[in-house]
Coordinates of C-alpha atoms and ligand atoms in Angstrom, one line a residue:
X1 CA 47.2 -12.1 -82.3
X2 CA 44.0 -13.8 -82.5
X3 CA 41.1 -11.8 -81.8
X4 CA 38.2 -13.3 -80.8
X5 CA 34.5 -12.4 -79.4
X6 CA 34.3 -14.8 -76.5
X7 CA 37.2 -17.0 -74.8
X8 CA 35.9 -19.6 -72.7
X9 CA 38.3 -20.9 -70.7
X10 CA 37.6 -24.6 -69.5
X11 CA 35.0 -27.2 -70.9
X12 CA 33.5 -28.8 -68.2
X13 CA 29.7 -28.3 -68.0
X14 CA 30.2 -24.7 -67.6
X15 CA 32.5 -23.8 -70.2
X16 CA 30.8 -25.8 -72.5
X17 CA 27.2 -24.7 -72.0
X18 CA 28.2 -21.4 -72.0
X19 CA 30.2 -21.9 -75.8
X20 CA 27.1 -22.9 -77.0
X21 CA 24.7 -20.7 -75.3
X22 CA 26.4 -17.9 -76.5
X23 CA 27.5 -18.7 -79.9
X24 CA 23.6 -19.8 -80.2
X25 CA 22.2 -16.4 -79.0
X26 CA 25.0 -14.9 -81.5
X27 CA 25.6 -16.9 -84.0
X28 CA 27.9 -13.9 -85.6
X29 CA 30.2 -14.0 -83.0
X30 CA 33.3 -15.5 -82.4
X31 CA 33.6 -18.2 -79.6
X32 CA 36.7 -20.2 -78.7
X33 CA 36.3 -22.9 -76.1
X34 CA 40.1 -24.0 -74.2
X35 CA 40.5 -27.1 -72.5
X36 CA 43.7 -27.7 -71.0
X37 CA 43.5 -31.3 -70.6
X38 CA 44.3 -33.4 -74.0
X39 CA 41.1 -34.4 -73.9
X40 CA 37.6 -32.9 -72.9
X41 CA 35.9 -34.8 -69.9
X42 CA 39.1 -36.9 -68.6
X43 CA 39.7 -37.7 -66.1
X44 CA 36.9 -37.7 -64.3
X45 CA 36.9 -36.3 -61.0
X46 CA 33.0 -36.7 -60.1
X47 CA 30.4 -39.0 -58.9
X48 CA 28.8 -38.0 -62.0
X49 CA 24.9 -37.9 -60.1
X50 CA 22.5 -36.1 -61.4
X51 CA 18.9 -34.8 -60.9
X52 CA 16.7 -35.8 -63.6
X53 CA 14.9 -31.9 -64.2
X54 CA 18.2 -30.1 -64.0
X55 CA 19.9 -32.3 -66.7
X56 CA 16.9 -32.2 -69.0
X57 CA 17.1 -28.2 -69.2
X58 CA 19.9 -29.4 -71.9
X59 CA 19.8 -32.8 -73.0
X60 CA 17.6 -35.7 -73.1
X61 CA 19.3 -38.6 -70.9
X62 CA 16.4 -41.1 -72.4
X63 CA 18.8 -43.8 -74.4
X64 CA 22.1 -41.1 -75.0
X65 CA 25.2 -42.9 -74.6
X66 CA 26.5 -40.6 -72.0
X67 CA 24.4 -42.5 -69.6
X68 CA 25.7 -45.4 -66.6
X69 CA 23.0 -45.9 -65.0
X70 CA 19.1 -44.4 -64.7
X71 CA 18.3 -43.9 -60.6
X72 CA 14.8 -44.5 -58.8
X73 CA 15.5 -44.8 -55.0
X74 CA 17.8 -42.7 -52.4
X75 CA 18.8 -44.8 -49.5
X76 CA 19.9 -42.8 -46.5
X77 CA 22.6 -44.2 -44.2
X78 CA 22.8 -43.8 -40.5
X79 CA 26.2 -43.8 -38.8
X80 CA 25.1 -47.3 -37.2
X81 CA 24.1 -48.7 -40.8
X82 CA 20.1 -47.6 -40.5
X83 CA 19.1 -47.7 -43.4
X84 CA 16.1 -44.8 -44.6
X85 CA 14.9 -45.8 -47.9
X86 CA 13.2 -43.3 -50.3
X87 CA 11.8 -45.5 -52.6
X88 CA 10.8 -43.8 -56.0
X89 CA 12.0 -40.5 -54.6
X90 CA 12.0 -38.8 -58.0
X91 CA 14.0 -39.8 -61.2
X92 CA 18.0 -39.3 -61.2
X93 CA 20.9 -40.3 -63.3
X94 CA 24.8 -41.5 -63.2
X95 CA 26.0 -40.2 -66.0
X96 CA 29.8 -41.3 -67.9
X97 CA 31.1 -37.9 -67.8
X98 CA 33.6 -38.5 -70.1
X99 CA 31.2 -38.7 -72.7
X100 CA 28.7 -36.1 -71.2
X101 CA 31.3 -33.5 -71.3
X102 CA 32.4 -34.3 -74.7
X103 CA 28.6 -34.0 -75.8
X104 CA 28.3 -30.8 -74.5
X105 CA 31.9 -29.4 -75.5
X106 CA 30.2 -31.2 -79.2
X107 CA 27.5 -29.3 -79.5
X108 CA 29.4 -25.9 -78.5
X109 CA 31.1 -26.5 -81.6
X110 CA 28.0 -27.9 -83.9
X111 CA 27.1 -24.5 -83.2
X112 CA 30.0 -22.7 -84.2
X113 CA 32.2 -22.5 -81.0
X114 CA 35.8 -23.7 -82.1
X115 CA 37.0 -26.0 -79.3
X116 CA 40.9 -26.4 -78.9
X117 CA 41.6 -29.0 -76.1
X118 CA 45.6 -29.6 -75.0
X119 CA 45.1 -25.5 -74.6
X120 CA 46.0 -23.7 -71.2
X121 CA 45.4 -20.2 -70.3
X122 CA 48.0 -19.6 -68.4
X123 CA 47.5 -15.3 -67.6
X124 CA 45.4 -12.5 -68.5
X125 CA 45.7 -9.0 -68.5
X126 CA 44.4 -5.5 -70.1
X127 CA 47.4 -3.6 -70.5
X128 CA 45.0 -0.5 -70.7
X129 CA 43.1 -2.5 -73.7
X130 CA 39.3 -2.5 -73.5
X131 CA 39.9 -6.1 -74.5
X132 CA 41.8 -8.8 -72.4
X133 CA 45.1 -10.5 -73.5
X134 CA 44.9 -14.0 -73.0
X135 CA 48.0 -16.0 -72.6
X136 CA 47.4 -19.5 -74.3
X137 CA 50.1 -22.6 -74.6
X138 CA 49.2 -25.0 -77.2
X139 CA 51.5 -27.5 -78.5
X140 CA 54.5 -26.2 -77.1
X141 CA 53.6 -22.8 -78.5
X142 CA 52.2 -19.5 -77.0
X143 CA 49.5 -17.5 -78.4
X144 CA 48.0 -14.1 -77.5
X145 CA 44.2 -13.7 -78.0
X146 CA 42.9 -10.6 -77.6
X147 CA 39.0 -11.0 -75.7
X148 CA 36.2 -8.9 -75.7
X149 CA 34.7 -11.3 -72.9
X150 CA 36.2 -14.1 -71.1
X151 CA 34.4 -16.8 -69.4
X152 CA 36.7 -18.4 -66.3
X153 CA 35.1 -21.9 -66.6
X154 CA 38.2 -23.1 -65.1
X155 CA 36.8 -25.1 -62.2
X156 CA 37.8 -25.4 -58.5
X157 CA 41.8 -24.2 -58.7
X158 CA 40.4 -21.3 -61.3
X159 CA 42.9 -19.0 -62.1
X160 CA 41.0 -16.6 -64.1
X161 CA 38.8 -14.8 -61.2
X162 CA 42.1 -14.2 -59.7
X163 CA 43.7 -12.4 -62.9
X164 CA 40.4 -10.4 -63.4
X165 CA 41.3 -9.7 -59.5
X166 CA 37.7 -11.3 -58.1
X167 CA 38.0 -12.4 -55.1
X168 CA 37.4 -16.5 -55.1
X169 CA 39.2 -17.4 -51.9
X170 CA 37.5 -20.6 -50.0
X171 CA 37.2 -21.0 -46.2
X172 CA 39.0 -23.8 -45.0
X173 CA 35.9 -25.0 -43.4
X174 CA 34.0 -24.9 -46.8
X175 CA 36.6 -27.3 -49.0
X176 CA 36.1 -30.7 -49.0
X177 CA 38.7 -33.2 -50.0
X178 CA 37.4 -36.1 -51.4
X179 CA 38.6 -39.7 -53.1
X180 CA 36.7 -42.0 -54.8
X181 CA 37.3 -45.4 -56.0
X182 CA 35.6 -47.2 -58.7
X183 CA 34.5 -50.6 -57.2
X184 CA 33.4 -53.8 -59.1
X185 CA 32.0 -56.7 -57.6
X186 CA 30.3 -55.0 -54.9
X187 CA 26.4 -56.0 -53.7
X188 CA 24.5 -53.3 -53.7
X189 CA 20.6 -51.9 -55.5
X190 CA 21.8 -50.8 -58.8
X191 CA 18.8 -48.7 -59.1
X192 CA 19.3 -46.7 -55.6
X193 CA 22.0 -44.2 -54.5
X194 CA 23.2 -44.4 -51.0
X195 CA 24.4 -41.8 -48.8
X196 CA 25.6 -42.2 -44.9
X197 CA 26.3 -39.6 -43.0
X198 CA 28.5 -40.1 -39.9
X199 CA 31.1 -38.2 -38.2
X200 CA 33.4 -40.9 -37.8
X201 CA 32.8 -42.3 -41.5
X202 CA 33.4 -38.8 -43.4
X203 CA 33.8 -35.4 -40.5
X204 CA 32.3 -32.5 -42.3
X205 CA 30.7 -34.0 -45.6
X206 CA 29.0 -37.6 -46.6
X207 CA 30.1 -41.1 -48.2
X208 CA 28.3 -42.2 -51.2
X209 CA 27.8 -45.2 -53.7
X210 CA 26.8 -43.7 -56.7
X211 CA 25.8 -47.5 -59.2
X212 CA 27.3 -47.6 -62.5
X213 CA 26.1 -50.7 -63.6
X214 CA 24.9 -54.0 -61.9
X215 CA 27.4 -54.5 -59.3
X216 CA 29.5 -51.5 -60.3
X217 CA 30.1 -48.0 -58.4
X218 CA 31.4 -44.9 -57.6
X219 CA 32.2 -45.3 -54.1
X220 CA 33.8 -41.9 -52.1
X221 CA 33.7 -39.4 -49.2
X222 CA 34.5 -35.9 -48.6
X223 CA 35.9 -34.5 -45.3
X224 CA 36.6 -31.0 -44.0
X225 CA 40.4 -31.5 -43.0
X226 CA 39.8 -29.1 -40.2
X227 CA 37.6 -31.9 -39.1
X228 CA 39.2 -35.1 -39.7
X229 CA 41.2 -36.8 -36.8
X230 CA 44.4 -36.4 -38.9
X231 CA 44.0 -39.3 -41.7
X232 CA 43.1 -37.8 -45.1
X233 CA 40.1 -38.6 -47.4
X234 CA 42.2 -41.7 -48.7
X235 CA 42.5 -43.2 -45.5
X236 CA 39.2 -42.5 -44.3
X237 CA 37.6 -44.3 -47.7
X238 CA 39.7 -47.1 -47.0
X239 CA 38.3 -47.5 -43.6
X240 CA 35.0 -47.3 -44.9
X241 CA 35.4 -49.3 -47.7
X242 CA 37.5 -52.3 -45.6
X243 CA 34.1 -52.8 -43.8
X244 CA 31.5 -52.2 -46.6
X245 CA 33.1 -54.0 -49.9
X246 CA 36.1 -56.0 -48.4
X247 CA 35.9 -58.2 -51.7
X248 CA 35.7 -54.7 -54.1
X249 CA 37.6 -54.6 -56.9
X250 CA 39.7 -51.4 -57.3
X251 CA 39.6 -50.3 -60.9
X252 CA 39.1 -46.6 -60.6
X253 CA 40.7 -44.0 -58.2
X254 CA 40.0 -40.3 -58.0
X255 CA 40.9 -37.2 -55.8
X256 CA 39.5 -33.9 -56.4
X257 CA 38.1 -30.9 -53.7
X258 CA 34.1 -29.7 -53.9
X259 CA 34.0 -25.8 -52.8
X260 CA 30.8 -26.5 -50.3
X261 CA 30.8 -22.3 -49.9
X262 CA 28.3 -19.9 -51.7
X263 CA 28.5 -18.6 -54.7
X264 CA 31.8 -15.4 -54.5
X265 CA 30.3 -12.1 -53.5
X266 CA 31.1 -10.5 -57.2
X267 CA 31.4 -13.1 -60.4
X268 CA 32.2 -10.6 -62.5
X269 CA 33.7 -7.5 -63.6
X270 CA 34.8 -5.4 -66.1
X271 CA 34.7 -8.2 -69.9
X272 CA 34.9 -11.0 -67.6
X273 CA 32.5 -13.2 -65.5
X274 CA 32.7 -16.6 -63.7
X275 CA 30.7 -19.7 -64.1
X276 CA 30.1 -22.9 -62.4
X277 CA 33.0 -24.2 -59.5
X278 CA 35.0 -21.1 -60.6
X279 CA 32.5 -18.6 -59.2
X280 CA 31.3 -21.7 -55.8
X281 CA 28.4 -22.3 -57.5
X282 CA 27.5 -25.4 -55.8
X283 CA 25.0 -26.5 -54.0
X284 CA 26.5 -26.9 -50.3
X285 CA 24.8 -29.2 -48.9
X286 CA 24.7 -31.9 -51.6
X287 CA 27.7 -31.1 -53.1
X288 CA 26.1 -30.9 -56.5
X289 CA 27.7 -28.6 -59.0
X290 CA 27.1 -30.4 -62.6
X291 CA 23.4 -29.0 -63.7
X292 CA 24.6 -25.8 -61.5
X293 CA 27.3 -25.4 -63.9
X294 CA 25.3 -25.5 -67.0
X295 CA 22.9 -23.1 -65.8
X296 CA 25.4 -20.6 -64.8
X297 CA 27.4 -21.4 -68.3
X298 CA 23.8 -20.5 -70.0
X299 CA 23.4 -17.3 -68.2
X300 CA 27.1 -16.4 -68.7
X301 CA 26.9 -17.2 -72.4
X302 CA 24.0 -15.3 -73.1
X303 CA 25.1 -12.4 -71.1
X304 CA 27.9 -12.1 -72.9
X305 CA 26.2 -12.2 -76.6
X306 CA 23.7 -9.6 -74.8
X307 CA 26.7 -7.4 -74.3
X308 CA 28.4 -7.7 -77.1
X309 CA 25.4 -6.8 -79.1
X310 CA 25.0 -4.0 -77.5
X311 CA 28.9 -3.0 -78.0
X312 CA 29.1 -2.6 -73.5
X313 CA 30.9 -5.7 -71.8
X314 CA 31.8 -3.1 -68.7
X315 CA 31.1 -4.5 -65.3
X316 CA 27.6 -2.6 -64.7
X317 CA 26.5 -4.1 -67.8
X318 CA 27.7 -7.7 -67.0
X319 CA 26.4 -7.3 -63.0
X320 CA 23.0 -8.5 -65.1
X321 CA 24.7 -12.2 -64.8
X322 CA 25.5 -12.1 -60.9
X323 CA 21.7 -11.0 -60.4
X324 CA 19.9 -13.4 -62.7
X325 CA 22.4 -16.1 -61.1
X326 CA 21.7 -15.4 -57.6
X327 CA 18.1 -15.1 -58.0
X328 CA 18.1 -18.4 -60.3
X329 CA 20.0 -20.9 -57.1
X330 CA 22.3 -18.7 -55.8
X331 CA 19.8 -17.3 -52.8
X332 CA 19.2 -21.0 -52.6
X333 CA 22.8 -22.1 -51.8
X334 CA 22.8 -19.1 -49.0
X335 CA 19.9 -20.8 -47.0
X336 CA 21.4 -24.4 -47.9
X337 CA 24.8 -22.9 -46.6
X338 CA 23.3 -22.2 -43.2
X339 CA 21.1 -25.4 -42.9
X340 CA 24.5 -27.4 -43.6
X341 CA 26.4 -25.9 -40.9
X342 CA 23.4 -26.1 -38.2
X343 CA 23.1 -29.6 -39.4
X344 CA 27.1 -30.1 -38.2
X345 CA 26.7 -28.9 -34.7
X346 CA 24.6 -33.0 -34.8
X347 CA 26.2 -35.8 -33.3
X348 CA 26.6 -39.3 -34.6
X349 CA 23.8 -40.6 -32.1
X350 CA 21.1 -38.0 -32.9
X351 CA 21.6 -39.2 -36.5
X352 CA 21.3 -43.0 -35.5
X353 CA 17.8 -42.0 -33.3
X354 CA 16.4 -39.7 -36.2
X355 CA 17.2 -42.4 -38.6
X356 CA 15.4 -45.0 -35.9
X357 CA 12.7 -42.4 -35.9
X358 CA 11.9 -42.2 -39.6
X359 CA 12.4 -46.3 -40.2
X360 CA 9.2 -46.2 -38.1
X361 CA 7.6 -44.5 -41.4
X362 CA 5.9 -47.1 -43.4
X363 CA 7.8 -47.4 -46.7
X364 CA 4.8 -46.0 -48.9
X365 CA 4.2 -42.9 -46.8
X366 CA 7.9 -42.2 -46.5
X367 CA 7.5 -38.6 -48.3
X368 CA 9.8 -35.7 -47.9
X369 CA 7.2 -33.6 -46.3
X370 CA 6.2 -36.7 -43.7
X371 CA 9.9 -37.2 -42.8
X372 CA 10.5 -33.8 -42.1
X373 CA 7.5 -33.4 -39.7
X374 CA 7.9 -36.5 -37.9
X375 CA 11.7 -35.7 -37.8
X376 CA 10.9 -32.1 -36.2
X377 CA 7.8 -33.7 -33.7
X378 CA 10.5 -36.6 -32.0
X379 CA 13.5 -34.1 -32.4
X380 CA 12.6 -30.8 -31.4
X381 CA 16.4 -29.6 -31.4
X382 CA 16.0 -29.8 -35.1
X383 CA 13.5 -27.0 -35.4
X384 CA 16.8 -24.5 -35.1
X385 CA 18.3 -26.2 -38.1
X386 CA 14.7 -25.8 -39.8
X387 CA 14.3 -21.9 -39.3
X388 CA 17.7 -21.4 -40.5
X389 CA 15.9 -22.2 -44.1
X390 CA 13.8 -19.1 -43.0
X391 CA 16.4 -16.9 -42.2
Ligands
FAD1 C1 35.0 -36.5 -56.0 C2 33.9 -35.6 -56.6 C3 32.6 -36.0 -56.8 C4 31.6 -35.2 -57.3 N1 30.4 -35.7 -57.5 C5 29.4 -34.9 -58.0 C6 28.1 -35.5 -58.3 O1 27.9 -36.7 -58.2 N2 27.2 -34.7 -58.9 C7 27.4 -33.4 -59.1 O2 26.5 -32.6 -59.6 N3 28.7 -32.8 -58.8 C8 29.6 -33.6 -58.3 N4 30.9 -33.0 -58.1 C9 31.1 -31.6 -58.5 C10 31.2 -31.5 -60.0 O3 32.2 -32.4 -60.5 C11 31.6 -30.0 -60.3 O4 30.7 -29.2 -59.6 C12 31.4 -29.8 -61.8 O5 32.3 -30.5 -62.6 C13 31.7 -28.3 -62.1 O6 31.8 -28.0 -63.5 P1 32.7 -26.8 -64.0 O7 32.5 -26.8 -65.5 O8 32.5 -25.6 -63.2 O9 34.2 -27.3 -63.6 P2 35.0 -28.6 -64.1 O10 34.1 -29.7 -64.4 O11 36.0 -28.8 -63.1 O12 35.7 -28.1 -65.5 C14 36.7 -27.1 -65.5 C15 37.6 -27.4 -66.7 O13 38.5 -26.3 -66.9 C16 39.7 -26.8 -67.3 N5 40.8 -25.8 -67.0 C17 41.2 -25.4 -65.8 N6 42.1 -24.5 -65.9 C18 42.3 -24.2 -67.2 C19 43.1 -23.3 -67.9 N7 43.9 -22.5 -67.3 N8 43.0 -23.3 -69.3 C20 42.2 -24.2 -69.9 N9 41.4 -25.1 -69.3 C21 41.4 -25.1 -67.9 C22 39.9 -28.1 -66.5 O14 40.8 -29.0 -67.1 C23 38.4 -28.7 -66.6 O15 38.2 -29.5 -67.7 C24 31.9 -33.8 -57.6 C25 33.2 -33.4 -57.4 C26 34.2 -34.2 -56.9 C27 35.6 -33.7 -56.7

């Protein structure tokens, strides 16, 4: 039975950040990384967008190969096509994720962390062990490891909140469905991401076109089933993309779900805690979970070499994580929770006439804090969807 410091289960982001972060805290322990997937970072299920700040927290984008495409503008879409363009709104990147997770899963194991992909965890229990027994099928075999800590880095569907009996259900009003095609061919600003917001378009989320190259994109929604008028995110992106790119060329086609919840009441408990989509640590109203992930994978990884140092990995000791987490973003997501559902109670024309409204900006003077005072002067029944950031 292989017995081990730290088993990470999943290498996205936050698996892989937090392999690193703790075999680099403690470089005498031992880290195993598990990816199910035969390879780390495919497929991709992700727009792959990025903020520049975030991402450089871990890794210089400048020149890296796991680059598509540097970002300098955000164009806003209104239902009717208005377009609201942030021009030089702050640095962001596309990034290929099958190469960006591979980097990071790379530099788990340049120091130390052994990485075994084609490996699923596939249960977990105690058995009245201090340590956990994980379950792990690897070529056709199955191994027990025996964990002092486990890191459920295991992404939307995890599995290993529920064995370690957290509580990581989603609201059916909080899980977006989402498909995306790769398009080539298509006109669009390589150097600007676009977002439009419509009811009709994408009920309960956003479409985007996220450039990969010149003429290249990500193109995708996410819905709220609960919301949509009974076609799913497939058929809606169709729509949308029938009237946008109707000479597109599909090379590229991804489903996947974003949890657009807050971050699970407890993340952890007694030699386990949960990072990244496992534990809803996304941002809610953007969707955003990548840099999100890292950070919680570096605050889970150096928790656990904290704890193991100190020969405690009970719950009370690991509580240390949820707190440092939810002061880090997680207090954040809870105010950009309540914004995103005040911003739903919005019709389709109220977004055409605040779009209209800020248009009227000139380009130059189009800053965040202008927009949002204009927008809350001409649309007083926004101010409610303000405070909520207050309360
Ligand atoms: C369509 C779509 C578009 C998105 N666009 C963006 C975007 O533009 N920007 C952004 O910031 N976020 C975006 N997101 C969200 C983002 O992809 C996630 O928030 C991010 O990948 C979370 O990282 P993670 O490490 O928590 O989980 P994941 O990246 O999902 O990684 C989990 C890993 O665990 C592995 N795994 C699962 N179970 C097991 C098991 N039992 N044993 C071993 N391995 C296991 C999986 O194979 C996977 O590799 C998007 C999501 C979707 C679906």
């Amino acid at each position: 039975m292989p017995d081990v410091d730290v088993l990470v289960v999943g290498a996205g982001p936050a698996g892989a950040v937090a392999a690193w972060c703790a075999k680099q805290a403690a470089p005498e322990l031992d880290v195993v990384l598990l990816e199910r997937d035969r390879a780390v970072g495919a497929p991709v299920r992700c727009a792959e967008g990025v903020g520049d700040a975030g991402l450089r927290e871990f890794a210089n984008p400048d020149g890296a190969d796991w680059v598509s495409r540097r970002i300098r503008d955000v164009i806003f879409e209104a239902p009717d096509d208005t377009q609201v363009v942030l021009a030089n709104s702050g640095l962001g990147w596309i990034l290929d994720r099958t190469r960006f997770d591979a980097f990071l899963a790379a530099e788990a194991a340049r120091e130390g962390a052994q990485v075994l992909v084609g490996a699923e965890a596939t249960a977990m229990s105690r058995n009245g062990d201090a340590r956990w027994h994980v379950r792990v099928k690897e070529r056709g075999r199955e191994d027990l490891y025996r964990a002092r800590i486990v890191i459920g880095a295991d992404g939307v569907e995890t599995m290993v909140g529920r064995w370690a009996g957290l509580d990581t259900r989603v609201p059916a009003r909080d899980m977006e469905s989402c498909a995306q095609y790769v398009l080539q061919d298509i006109d669009i600003n390589a150097d600007a991401i676009y977002l439009q917001f419509s009811r009709a378009i994408a009920p309960g989320g956003y479409a985007w076109i996220f450039p990969k190259g010149v003429g290249v994109a990500n193109v995708g929604l996410g819905i709220v089933a609960l919301k949509s008028d009974g076609r799913n995110a497939r058929q809606y992106l169709d729509d949308w993309v029938a009237r946008r790119f109707p000479g597109g060329i599909r090379t590229g086609y991804t489903v996947g779900g974003v949890i657009v919840h807050t971050t699970i009441k407890q993340t952890y408990t007694d030699g386990v805690m949960v990072a990244g989509d496992a534990g809803h640590m996304i941002n809610p109203l953007s969707g955003g979970g990548i840099t999100n992930a890292m950070k919680a994978g570096r605050l889970a990884g150096h928790t656990a070499a904290a704890a193991i140092r100190a020969r405690d990995t009970s719950a009370r000791r690991l509580a240390a994580y949820h707190h440092a987490w939810m002061e880090l973003l997680g207090e954040d997501h809870l105010k950009y929770y309540r914004i995103k559902h005040a911003l739903e109670t919005m019709d389709d024309e109220f977004l055409n006439s605040l779009a209209r409204t800020v248009s009227k900006i000139a380009p130059e003077k189009r800053t965040l804090g202008r927009i949002f005072t204009q927008a809350l002067m001409r649309h007083p029944q926004l101010i409610p969807v303000a405070a909520r950031f207050f309360v």
